Short mmCIF file of C-alpha atoms and ligand atoms in Angstrom, two decimals:
data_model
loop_
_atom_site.label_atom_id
_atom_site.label_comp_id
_atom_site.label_asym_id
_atom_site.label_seq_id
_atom_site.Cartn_x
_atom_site.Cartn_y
_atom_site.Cartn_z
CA UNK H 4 55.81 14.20 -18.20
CA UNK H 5 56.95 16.24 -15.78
CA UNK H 6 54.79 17.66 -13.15
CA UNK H 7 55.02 19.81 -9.97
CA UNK H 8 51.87 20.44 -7.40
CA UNK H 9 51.49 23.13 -4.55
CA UNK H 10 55.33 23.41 -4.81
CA UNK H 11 55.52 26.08 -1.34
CA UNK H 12 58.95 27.89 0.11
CA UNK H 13 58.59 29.68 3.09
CA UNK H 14 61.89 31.23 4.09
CA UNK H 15 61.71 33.04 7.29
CA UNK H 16 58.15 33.07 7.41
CA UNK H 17 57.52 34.37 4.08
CA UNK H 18 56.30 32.10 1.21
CA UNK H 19 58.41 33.09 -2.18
CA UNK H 20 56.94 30.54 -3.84
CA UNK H 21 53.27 29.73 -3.39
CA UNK H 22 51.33 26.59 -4.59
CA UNK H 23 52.60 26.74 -8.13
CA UNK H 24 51.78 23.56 -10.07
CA UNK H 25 51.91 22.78 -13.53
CA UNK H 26 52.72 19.37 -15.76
CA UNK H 27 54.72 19.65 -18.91
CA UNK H 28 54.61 17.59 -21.75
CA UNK H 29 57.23 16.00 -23.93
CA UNK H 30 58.53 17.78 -27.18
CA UNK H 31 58.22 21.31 -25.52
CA UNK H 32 59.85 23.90 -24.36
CA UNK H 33 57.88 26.34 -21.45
CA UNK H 34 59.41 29.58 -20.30
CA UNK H 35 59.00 30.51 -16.61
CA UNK H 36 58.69 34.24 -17.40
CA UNK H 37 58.97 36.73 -14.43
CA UNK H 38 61.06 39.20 -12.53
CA UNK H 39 63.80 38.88 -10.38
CA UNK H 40 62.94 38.31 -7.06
CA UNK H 41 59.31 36.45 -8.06
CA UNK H 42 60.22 32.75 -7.17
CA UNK H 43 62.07 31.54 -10.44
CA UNK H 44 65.21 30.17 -9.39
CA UNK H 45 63.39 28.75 -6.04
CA UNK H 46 61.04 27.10 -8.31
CA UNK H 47 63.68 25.20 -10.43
CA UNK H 48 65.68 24.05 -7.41
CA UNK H 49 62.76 22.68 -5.69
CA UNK H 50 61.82 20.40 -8.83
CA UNK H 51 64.84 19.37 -9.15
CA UNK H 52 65.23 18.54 -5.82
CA UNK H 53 68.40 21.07 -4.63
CA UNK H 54 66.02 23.06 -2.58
CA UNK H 55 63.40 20.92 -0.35
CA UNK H 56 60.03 22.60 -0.78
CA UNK H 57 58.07 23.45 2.58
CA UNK H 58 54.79 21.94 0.48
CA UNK H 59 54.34 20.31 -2.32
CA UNK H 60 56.06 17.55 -4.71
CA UNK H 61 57.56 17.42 -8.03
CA UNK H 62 57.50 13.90 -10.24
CA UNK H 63 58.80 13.02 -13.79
CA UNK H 64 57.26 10.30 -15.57
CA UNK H 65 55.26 8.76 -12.56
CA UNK H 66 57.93 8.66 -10.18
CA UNK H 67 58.87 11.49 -6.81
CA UNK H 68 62.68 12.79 -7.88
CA UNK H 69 63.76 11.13 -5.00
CA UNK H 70 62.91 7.96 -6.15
CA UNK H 71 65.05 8.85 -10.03
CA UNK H 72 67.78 6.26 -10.56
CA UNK H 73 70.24 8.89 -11.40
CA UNK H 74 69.03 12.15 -11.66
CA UNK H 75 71.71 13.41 -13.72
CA UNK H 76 70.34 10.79 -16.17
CA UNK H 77 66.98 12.11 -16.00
CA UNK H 78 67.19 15.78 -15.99
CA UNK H 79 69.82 18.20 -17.33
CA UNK H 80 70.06 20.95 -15.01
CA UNK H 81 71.80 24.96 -15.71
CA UNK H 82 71.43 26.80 -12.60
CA UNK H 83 74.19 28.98 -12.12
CA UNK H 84 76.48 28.98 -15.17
CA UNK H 85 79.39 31.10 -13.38
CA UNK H 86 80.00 28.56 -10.83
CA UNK H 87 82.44 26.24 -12.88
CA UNK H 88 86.61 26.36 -11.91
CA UNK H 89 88.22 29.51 -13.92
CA UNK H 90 91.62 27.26 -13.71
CA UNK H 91 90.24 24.51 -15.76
CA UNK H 92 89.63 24.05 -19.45
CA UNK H 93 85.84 23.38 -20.98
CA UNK H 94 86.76 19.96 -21.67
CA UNK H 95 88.51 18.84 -18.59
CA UNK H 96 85.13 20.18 -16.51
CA UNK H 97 83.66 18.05 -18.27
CA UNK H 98 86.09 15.29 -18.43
CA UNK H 99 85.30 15.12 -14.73
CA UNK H 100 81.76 15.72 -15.27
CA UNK H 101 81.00 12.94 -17.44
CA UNK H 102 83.02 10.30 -15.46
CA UNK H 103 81.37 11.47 -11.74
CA UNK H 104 77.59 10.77 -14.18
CA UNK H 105 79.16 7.69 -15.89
CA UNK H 106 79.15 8.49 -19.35
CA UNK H 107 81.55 8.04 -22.06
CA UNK H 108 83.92 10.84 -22.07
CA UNK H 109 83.69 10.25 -25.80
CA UNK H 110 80.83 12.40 -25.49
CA UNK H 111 82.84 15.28 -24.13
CA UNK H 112 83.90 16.33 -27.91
CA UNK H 113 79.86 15.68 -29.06
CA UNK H 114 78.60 18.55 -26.53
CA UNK H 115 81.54 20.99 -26.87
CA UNK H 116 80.85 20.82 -30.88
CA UNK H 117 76.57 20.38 -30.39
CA UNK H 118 76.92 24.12 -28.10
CA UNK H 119 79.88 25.53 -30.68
CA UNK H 120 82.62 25.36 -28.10
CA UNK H 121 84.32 22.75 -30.06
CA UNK H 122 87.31 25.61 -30.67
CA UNK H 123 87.43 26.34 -26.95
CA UNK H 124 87.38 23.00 -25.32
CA UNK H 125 91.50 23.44 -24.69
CA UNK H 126 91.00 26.93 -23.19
CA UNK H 127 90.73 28.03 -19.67
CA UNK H 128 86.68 28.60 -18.11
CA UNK H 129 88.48 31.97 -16.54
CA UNK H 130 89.20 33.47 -19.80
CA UNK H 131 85.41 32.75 -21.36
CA UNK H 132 83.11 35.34 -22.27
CA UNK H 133 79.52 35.28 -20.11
CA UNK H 134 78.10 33.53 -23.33
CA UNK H 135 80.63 30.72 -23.54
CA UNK H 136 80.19 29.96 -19.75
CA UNK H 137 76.61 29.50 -20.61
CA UNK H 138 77.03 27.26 -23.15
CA UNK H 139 79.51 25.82 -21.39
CA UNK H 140 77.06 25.44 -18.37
CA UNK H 141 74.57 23.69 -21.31
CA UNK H 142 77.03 21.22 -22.48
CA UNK H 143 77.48 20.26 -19.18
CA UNK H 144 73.44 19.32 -19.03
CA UNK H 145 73.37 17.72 -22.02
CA UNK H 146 76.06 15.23 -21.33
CA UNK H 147 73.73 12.40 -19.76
CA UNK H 148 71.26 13.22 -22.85
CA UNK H 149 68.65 13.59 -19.96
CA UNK H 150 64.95 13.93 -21.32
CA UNK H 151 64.68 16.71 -19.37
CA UNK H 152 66.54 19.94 -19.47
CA UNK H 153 66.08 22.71 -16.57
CA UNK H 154 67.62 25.65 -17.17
CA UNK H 155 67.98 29.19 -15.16
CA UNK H 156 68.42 32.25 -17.15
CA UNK H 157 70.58 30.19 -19.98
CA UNK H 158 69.84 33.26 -22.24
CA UNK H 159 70.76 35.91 -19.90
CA UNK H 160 73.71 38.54 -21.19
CA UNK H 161 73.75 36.58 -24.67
CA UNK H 162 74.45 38.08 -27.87
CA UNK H 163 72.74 37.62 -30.87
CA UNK H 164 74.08 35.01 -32.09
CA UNK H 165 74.42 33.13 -28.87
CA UNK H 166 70.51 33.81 -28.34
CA UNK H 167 69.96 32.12 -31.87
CA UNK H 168 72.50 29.18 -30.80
CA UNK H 169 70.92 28.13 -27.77
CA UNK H 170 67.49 28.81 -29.31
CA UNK H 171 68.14 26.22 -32.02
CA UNK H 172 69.55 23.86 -29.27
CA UNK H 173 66.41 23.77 -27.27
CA UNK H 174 64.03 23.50 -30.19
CA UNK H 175 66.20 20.96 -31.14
CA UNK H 176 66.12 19.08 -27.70
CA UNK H 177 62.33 19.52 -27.98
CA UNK H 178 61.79 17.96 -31.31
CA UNK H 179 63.26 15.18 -30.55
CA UNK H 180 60.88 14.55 -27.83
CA UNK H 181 62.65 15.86 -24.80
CA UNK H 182 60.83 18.32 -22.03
CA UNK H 183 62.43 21.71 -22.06
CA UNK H 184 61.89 24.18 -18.91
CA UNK H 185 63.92 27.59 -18.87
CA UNK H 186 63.47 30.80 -16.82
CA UNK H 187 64.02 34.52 -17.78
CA UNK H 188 63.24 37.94 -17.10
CA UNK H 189 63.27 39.41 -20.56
CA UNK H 190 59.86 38.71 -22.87
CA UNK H 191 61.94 39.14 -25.96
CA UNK H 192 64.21 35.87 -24.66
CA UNK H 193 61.57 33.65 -24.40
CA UNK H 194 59.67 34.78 -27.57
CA UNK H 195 60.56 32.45 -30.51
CA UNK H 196 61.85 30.38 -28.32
CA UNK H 197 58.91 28.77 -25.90
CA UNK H 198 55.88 26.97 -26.73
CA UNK H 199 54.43 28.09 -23.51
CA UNK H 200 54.76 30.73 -21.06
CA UNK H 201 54.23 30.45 -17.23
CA UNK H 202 54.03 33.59 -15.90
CA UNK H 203 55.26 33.78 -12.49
CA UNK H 204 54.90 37.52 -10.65
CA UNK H 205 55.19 37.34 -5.97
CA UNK H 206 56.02 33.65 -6.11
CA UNK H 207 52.61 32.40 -7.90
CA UNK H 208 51.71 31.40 -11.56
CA UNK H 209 49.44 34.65 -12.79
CA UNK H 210 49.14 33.41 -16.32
CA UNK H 211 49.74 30.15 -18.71
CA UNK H 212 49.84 30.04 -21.98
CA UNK H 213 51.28 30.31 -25.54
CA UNK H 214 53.29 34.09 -25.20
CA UNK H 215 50.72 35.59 -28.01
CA UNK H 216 47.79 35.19 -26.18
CA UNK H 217 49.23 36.32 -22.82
CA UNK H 218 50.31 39.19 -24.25
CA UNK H 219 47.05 39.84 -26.74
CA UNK H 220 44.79 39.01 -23.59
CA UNK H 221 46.52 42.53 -21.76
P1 LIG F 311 64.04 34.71 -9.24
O1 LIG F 311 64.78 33.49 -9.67
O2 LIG F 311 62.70 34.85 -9.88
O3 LIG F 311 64.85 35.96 -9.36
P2 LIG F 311 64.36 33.62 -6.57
O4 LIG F 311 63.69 32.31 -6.56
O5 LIG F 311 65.84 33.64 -6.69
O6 LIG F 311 63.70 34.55 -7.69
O7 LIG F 311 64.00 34.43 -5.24
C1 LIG F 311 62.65 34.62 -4.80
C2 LIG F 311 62.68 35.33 -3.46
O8 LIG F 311 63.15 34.44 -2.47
C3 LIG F 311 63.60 36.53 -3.41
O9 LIG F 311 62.98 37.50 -2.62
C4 LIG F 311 64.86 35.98 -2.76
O10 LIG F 311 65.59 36.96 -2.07
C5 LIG F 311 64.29 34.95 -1.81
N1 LIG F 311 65.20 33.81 -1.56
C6 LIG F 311 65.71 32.99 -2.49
N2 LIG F 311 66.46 32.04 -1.94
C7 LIG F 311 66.45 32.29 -0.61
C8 LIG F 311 67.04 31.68 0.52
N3 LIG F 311 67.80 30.60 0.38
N4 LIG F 311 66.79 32.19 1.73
C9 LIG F 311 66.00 33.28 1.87
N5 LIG F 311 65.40 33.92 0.86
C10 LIG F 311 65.62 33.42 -0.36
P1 LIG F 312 67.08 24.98 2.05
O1 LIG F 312 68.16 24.14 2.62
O2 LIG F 312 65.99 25.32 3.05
O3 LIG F 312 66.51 24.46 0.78
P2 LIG F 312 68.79 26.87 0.63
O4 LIG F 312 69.83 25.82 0.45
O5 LIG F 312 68.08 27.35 -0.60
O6 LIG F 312 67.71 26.43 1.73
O7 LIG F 312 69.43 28.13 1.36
C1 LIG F 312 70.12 28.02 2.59
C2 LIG F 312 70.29 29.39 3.25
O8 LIG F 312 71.03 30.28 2.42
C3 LIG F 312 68.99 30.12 3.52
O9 LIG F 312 68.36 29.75 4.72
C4 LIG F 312 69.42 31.57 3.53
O10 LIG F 312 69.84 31.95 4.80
C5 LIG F 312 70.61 31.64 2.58
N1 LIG F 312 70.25 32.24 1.25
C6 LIG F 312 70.52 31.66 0.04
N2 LIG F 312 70.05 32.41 -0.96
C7 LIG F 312 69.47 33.51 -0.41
C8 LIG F 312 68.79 34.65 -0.92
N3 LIG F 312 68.61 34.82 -2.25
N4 LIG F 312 68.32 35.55 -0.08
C9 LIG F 312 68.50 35.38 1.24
N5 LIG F 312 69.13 34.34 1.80
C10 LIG F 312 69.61 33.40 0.99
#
């Protein structure tokens, strides 16, 4: 499980993220659902321990984050999928990827093919599409096989069928007993898609719950 409590970040004297705590359970996927601006991202980083919150703690199964063996091991993190090298191809990002996390590069080839990149792995990141970098940017958190995926706006600027791709691959992740956490903006994204819907609006969790009865309840 996967919990955060009173996670707090002042910046500059203003809290953008305010006391939020939730657990998560194994085998499901939760959407942080919100506008830009209401603590998302901020929230993310903090649990996964890139951003130091002012209050508060995050833990997965028992144990603070700083005290994971190897985080990459425990939780598969997409925060900003256009920061990867446009110079490089797929599969040599993560080439280097896997090696710095110790894993088999043999399982370079599994992720490109498990996200559909398998025809792109040769090609340069520069010349992707904002879909491919995504998936790109979910290969590369699925590499370790963490139990836990965390993962900012990996829908965002999707087509269709890139929606329905990394859909599947989440469910997926899910059923086999992993804890999915992604963020978005867009209802229609997370519809489908989550089993549970934290609603964050000014930095604090307004509403939790399956999307149907968050939106039924309005
Ligand atoms: P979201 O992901 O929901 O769009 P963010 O967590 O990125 O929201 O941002 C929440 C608020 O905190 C915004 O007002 C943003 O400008 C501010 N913010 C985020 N990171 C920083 C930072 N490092 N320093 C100062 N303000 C920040
Ligand atoms: P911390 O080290 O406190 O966790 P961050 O690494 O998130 O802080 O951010 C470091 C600095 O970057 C912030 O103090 C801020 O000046 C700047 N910054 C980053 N993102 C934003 C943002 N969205 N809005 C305003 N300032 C930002």
């Amino acid at each position: 499980m996967l919990s955060a409590r009173e996670l707090t970040k002042v910046y500059n004297g203003t809290p953008v993220v305010y006391n939020v705590s939730f657990d998560l359970q194994p085998g499901t996927v939760t959407a942080f659902l919100g506008p830009n601006g209401a603590g998302k991202s901020t929230t993310l980083r903090m649990l996964t321990g890139l951003t130091r919150p002012t209050h508060g703690q995050s833990w997965f199964a028992g144990r603070h984050y700083t005290a994971w063996p190897n985080p990459a091991h425990v939780a598969g993190v997409l925060l900003d999928a256009s920061a990867t090298h446009p110079g490089r191809t797929g599969r040599s990002h993560l080439r280097n990827t896997a090696i710095l996390a110790g894993v088999p590069t043999s399982r370079v080839d599994e992720v490109l093919n498990e996200v559909g990149l398998a025809d792109a792995g040769g090609k340069k990141i520069g010349k992707y599409s904002l879909g491919m970098r995504q998936r790109l940017g979910l290969a590369q958190a699925l590499l370790t096989r963490p139990p836990v995926l965390i993962l900012d706006e990996p829908i965002n600027g999707l087509d269709p069928e890139g929606i329905r791709s990394i859909r599947t691959l989440l469910r997926n992740h899910a059923a086999a007993g992993g804890t999915v956490l992604l963020s978005s903006h867009v209802l229609s994204e997370v519809d489908q898609t989550a089993d549970r819907v934290l609603m964050i609006g000014n930095g604090q969790i307004v509403a939790d719950g399956p999307l149907r009865e968050l939106v039924s309840s309005q």
